[in-house]
Amino acid sequence: GHIGFQPYNDAEWRHLAHLYKKHDHPSIELAINGKHGMNAWVEHSPELQSAPELKASLDRAVDEDRPIGAVLVEFATEGSGKNMQAAHDILNNMGTLVGNVLADYALAYRSTGGIYLTGSVSLGLAEYWAENTGLVKAFSRRGTPDHASWMEGMLHDVPIYLLTDPHVSAAGAMALAKED
């Protein structure tokens, strides 16, 4: 099943509106996965209007069925001017969304022992997201002085683990199959 997408900021609302144009029931899985979610970010990102070199490189990557995350990280770390800023802004929007999603999961499942991030997108972008975007802040952003102030402290103590084995799901399925 797919879980509903709960936007927390203007960029996420814009992303959800764009996904509604493409899917009858956009879910968080569609919002953040590689092909559907990440490529959808660059289809509607206003940041690209002032970054023609980045836009052209992203269009080529999509046409050649290459990961757009690699293009974004390259421009965000080695680019210059408006192209560099646009790549960083897009990655920041994506990273913040992932932080919000991870926080929602951690709260829903009381994941005090940690939460796990896996998949090709996370493997390619997790380091940049953790060090250069609002992912960590979005993850521990919960609670207000008037309601559930404990959430921020609880989430601050929840580790986020990055699974680096791209075949972890196959290994898990094989382990379960051997149990029967």
Short mmCIF file of C-alpha atoms in Angstrom, two decimals:
data_model
loop_
_atom_site.label_atom_id
_atom_site.label_comp_id
_atom_site.label_asym_id
_atom_site.label_seq_id
_atom_site.Cartn_x
_atom_site.Cartn_y
_atom_site.Cartn_z
CA GLY A 1 0.00 0.00 0.00
CA HIS A 2 0.89 3.62 -0.35
CA ILE A 3 0.77 6.22 2.40
CA GLY A 4 -0.77 9.66 1.86
CA PHE A 5 1.50 12.63 1.26
CA GLN A 6 1.32 15.31 3.98
CA PRO A 7 3.08 18.50 2.79
CA TYR A 8 4.73 20.75 5.39
CA ASN A 9 5.96 23.69 3.30
CA ASP A 10 5.31 25.52 0.02
CA ALA A 11 7.74 23.40 -2.00
CA GLU A 12 6.07 20.20 -0.80
CA TRP A 13 2.59 21.58 -1.60
CA ARG A 14 3.86 22.46 -5.09
CA HIS A 15 5.24 18.92 -5.46
CA LEU A 16 1.95 17.35 -4.33
CA ALA A 17 -0.03 19.53 -6.76
CA HIS A 18 2.28 18.44 -9.58
CA LEU A 19 1.93 14.76 -8.61
CA TYR A 20 -1.88 15.11 -8.67
CA LYS A 21 -1.56 16.05 -12.34
CA LYS A 22 0.21 12.73 -12.98
CA HIS A 23 -1.44 10.29 -10.55
CA ASP A 24 -4.96 9.82 -9.20
CA HIS A 25 -3.71 9.13 -5.68
CA PRO A 26 -0.20 10.49 -5.13
CA SER A 27 1.50 8.88 -2.17
CA ILE A 28 4.63 9.63 -0.23
CA GLU A 29 6.25 6.68 -2.01
CA LEU A 30 5.56 8.32 -5.38
CA ALA A 31 6.74 11.68 -4.01
CA ILE A 32 10.21 10.57 -2.94
CA ASN A 33 11.18 7.57 -5.05
CA GLY A 34 13.63 7.77 -7.92
CA LYS A 35 11.74 7.74 -11.19
CA HIS A 36 8.35 9.11 -10.16
CA GLY A 37 9.27 11.45 -7.34
CA MET A 38 12.71 12.82 -8.01
CA ASN A 39 12.14 13.28 -11.71
CA ALA A 40 8.83 15.00 -10.89
CA TRP A 41 10.71 17.57 -8.76
CA VAL A 42 12.62 18.80 -11.79
CA GLU A 43 9.49 18.87 -13.94
CA HIS A 44 8.02 21.68 -11.82
CA SER A 45 10.93 23.30 -9.98
CA PRO A 46 10.79 27.07 -10.46
CA GLU A 47 14.50 27.17 -9.56
CA LEU A 48 15.29 25.85 -13.04
CA GLN A 49 13.92 28.97 -14.73
CA SER A 50 17.12 30.83 -13.83
CA ALA A 51 19.47 27.86 -14.33
CA PRO A 52 19.49 26.91 -18.04
CA GLU A 53 22.70 24.87 -17.91
CA LEU A 54 21.38 22.75 -15.03
CA LYS A 55 18.01 22.32 -16.75
CA ALA A 56 19.68 21.15 -19.96
CA SER A 57 21.83 18.64 -18.07
CA LEU A 58 18.81 17.32 -16.16
CA ASP A 59 16.81 17.01 -19.40
CA ARG A 60 19.65 15.01 -20.96
CA ALA A 61 19.83 12.73 -17.92
CA VAL A 62 16.08 12.07 -18.09
CA ASP A 63 16.24 11.43 -21.86
CA GLU A 64 19.17 9.03 -21.36
CA ASP A 65 17.50 7.34 -18.36
CA ARG A 66 20.33 8.36 -16.02
CA PRO A 67 19.80 9.32 -12.36
CA ILE A 68 19.07 13.01 -11.94
CA GLY A 69 20.41 12.99 -8.39
CA ALA A 70 23.96 12.65 -9.67
CA VAL A 71 23.49 15.69 -11.93
CA LEU A 72 22.04 17.73 -9.07
CA VAL A 73 24.86 16.83 -6.67
CA GLU A 74 27.47 17.61 -9.32
CA PHE A 75 26.02 21.08 -9.94
CA ALA A 76 25.44 21.72 -6.22
CA THR A 77 29.04 20.88 -5.33
CA GLU A 78 31.01 21.81 -8.45
CA GLY A 79 28.76 24.22 -10.32
CA SER A 80 28.69 27.97 -10.11
CA GLY A 81 26.28 30.85 -9.86
CA LYS A 82 22.57 30.36 -10.40
CA ASN A 83 23.03 26.78 -11.64
CA MET A 84 24.77 25.82 -8.40
CA GLN A 85 22.18 27.59 -6.26
CA ALA A 86 19.26 26.02 -8.15
CA ALA A 87 20.72 22.52 -7.73
CA HIS A 88 21.24 23.12 -4.01
CA ASP A 89 17.70 24.51 -3.60
CA ILE A 90 16.15 21.51 -5.36
CA LEU A 91 18.22 19.09 -3.26
CA ASN A 92 17.29 21.03 -0.13
CA ASN A 93 13.58 20.72 -0.98
CA MET A 94 13.99 16.99 -1.57
CA GLY A 95 16.06 16.48 1.58
CA THR A 96 13.59 18.41 3.70
CA LEU A 97 10.74 16.30 2.34
CA VAL A 98 12.63 13.10 3.17
CA GLY A 99 13.31 14.43 6.69
CA ASN A 100 9.61 15.16 7.15
CA VAL A 101 8.65 11.69 5.91
CA LEU A 102 11.20 9.97 8.16
CA ALA A 103 9.91 11.95 11.15
CA ASP A 104 6.33 10.92 10.36
CA TYR A 105 7.39 7.27 10.18
CA ALA A 106 9.46 7.49 13.36
CA LEU A 107 6.53 9.01 15.24
CA ALA A 108 3.94 6.61 13.83
CA TYR A 109 6.01 3.56 14.72
CA ARG A 110 7.77 4.99 17.83
CA SER A 111 11.08 4.09 16.19
CA THR A 112 13.22 4.98 19.20
CA GLY A 113 15.86 2.45 18.12
CA GLY A 114 16.35 4.11 14.76
CA ILE A 115 14.89 4.52 11.34
CA TYR A 116 16.37 3.07 8.17
CA LEU A 117 16.80 4.81 4.84
CA THR A 118 17.47 2.67 1.79
CA GLY A 119 17.09 2.70 -1.97
CA SER A 120 19.03 4.04 -4.89
CA VAL A 121 17.98 7.65 -4.27
CA SER A 122 19.05 7.58 -0.64
CA LEU A 123 22.34 5.89 -1.51
CA GLY A 124 23.13 8.59 -4.03
CA LEU A 125 21.92 11.61 -2.08
CA ALA A 126 21.93 10.79 1.65
CA GLU A 127 25.36 12.25 2.41
CA TYR A 128 24.59 15.53 0.63
CA TRP A 129 21.14 15.70 2.22
CA ALA A 130 22.50 15.09 5.72
CA GLU A 131 25.31 17.63 5.44
CA ASN A 132 23.87 20.35 3.21
CA THR A 133 20.07 20.41 3.46
CA GLY A 134 17.23 20.71 5.92
CA LEU A 135 16.81 16.92 6.28
CA VAL A 136 18.02 16.72 9.89
CA LYS A 137 16.14 19.86 10.93
CA ALA A 138 12.94 18.60 9.28
CA PHE A 139 13.38 15.24 10.98
CA SER A 140 13.50 16.78 14.46
CA ARG A 141 11.12 19.69 13.81
CA ARG A 142 8.11 18.35 15.69
CA GLY A 143 6.39 19.73 18.71
CA THR A 144 5.39 23.20 19.81
CA PRO A 145 5.50 24.86 23.23
CA ASP A 146 1.73 24.27 23.48
CA HIS A 147 1.46 20.78 22.04
CA ALA A 148 3.67 17.70 22.15
CA SER A 149 6.91 19.50 22.91
CA TRP A 150 8.41 16.08 23.74
CA MET A 151 8.47 15.18 20.03
CA GLU A 152 11.53 17.24 19.15
CA GLY A 153 13.58 15.71 21.95
CA MET A 154 12.44 12.20 21.11
CA LEU A 155 13.21 12.61 17.42
CA HIS A 156 16.54 14.27 18.12
CA ASP A 157 17.63 11.03 19.82
CA VAL A 158 16.43 8.70 17.04
CA PRO A 159 19.32 7.65 14.79
CA ILE A 160 18.87 7.56 11.03
CA TYR A 161 20.66 4.60 9.48
CA LEU A 162 21.61 4.42 5.82
CA LEU A 163 21.49 0.91 4.39
CA THR A 164 24.21 0.75 1.76
CA ASP A 165 23.53 -2.73 0.37
CA PRO A 166 21.46 -2.16 -2.79
CA HIS A 167 20.28 -5.78 -2.59
CA VAL A 168 19.12 -5.75 1.04
CA SER A 169 15.49 -6.49 0.13
CA ALA A 170 16.49 -9.53 -1.94
CA ALA A 171 18.70 -10.78 0.91
CA GLY A 172 15.81 -10.37 3.35
CA ALA A 173 13.39 -12.18 1.05
CA MET A 174 15.87 -15.04 0.64
CA ALA A 175 16.31 -15.29 4.41
CA LEU A 176 12.54 -15.47 4.89
CA ALA A 177 12.22 -18.07 2.13
CA LYS A 178 14.81 -20.27 3.82
CA GLU A 179 12.81 -20.20 7.08
CA ASP A 180 9.86 -22.07 5.53
#
